[in-house]
Short mmCIF file of C-alpha atoms in Angstrom, two decimals:
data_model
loop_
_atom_site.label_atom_id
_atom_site.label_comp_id
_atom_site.label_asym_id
_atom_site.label_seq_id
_atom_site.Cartn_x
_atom_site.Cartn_y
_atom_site.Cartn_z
CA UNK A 1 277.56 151.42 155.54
CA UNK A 2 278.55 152.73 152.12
CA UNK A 3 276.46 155.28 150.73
CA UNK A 4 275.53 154.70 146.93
CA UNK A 5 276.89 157.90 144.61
CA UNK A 6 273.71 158.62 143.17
CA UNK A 7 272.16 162.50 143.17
CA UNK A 8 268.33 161.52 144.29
CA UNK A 9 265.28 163.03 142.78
CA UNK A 10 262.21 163.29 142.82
CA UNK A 11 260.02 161.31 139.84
CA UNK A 12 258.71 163.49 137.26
CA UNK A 13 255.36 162.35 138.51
CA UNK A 14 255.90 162.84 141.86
CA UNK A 15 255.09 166.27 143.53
CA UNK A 16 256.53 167.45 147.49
CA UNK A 17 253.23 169.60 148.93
CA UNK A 18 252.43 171.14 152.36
CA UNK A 19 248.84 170.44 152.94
CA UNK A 20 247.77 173.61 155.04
CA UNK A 21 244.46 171.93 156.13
CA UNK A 22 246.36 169.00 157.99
CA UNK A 23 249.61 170.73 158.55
CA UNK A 24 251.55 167.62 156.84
CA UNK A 25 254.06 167.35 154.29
CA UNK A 26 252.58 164.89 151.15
CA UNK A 27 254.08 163.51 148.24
CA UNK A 28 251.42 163.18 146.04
CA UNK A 29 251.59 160.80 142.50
CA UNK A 30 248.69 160.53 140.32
CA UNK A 31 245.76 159.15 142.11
CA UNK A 32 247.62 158.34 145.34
CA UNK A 33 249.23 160.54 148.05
CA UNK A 34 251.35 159.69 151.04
CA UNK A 35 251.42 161.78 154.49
CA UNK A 36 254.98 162.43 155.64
CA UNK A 37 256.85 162.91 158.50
CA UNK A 38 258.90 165.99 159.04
CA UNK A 39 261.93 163.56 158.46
CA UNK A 40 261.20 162.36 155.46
CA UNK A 41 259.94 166.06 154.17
CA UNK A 42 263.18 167.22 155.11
CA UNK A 43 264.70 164.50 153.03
CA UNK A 44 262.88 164.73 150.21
CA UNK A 45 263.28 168.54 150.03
CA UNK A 46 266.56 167.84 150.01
CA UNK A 47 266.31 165.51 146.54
CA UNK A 48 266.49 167.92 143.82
CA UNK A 49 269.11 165.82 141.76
CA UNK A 50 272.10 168.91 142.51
CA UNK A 51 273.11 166.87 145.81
CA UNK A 52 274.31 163.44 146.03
CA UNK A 53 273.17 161.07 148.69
CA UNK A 54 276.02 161.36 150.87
CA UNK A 55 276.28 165.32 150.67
CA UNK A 56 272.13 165.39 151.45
CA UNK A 57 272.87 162.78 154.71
CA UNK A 58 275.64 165.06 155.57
CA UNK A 59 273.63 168.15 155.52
CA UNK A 60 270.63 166.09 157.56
CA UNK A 61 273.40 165.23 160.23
CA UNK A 62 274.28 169.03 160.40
CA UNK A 63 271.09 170.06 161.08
CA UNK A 64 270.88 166.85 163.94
CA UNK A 65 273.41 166.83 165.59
CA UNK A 66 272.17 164.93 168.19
CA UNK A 67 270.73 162.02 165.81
CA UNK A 68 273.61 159.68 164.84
CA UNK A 69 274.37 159.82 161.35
CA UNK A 70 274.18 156.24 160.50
CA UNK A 71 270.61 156.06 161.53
CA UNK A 72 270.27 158.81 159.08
CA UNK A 73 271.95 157.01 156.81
CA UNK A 74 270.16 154.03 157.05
CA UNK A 75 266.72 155.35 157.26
CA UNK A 76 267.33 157.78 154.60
CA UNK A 77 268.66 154.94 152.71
CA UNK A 78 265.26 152.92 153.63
CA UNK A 79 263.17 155.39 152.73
CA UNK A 80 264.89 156.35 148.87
CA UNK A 81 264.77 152.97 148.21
CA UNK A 82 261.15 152.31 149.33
CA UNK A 83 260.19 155.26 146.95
CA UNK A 84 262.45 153.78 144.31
CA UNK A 85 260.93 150.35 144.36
CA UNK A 86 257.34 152.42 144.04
CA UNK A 87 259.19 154.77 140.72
CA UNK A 88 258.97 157.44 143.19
CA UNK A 89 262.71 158.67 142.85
CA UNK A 90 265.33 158.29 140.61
CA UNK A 91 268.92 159.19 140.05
CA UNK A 92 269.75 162.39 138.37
CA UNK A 93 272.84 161.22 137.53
#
């Protein structure tokens, strides 16, 4: 699979929190909220706009190494592009 050279970010109206009540990573947009994983919080983190996509799924598959890098790939990929479709992320590009 070919990774698309975009740098990911987060929206302008988007927001990465750590809710200390329920112990979950959210990513909260006005008047809505969704609970994360600690996959996808790790992702996201990782979407400043510095990095592009295939440096950030590089970095994931350093830190698991015992995760095959194209199902990070392609859930990463699922997941930016879910978030995309919703104006979520964009490319900093």
């Amino acid at each position: 699979m070919s990774v698309p050279k975009l740098r990911p970010k987060l929206a302008s109206k988007a927001q990465l929190r750590f809710d200390r009540h329920s112990g979950q990573h959210l990513l909260v947009y006005p008047e809505k909220g969704l609970a994360l994983n600690a996959t996808a919080a790790e992702l996201l983190g990782l979407c400043t706009g510095e990095h592009a996509l295939d440096n950030i799924i590089e970095q994931l598959a350093t830190r698991h190494p015992n995760t095959p890098r194209e199902r990070i790939e392609r859930e990463a990929l699922a997941l930016l592009d879910e978030l995309s479709h919703r104006g979520l992320i964009e490319d900093a590009s």
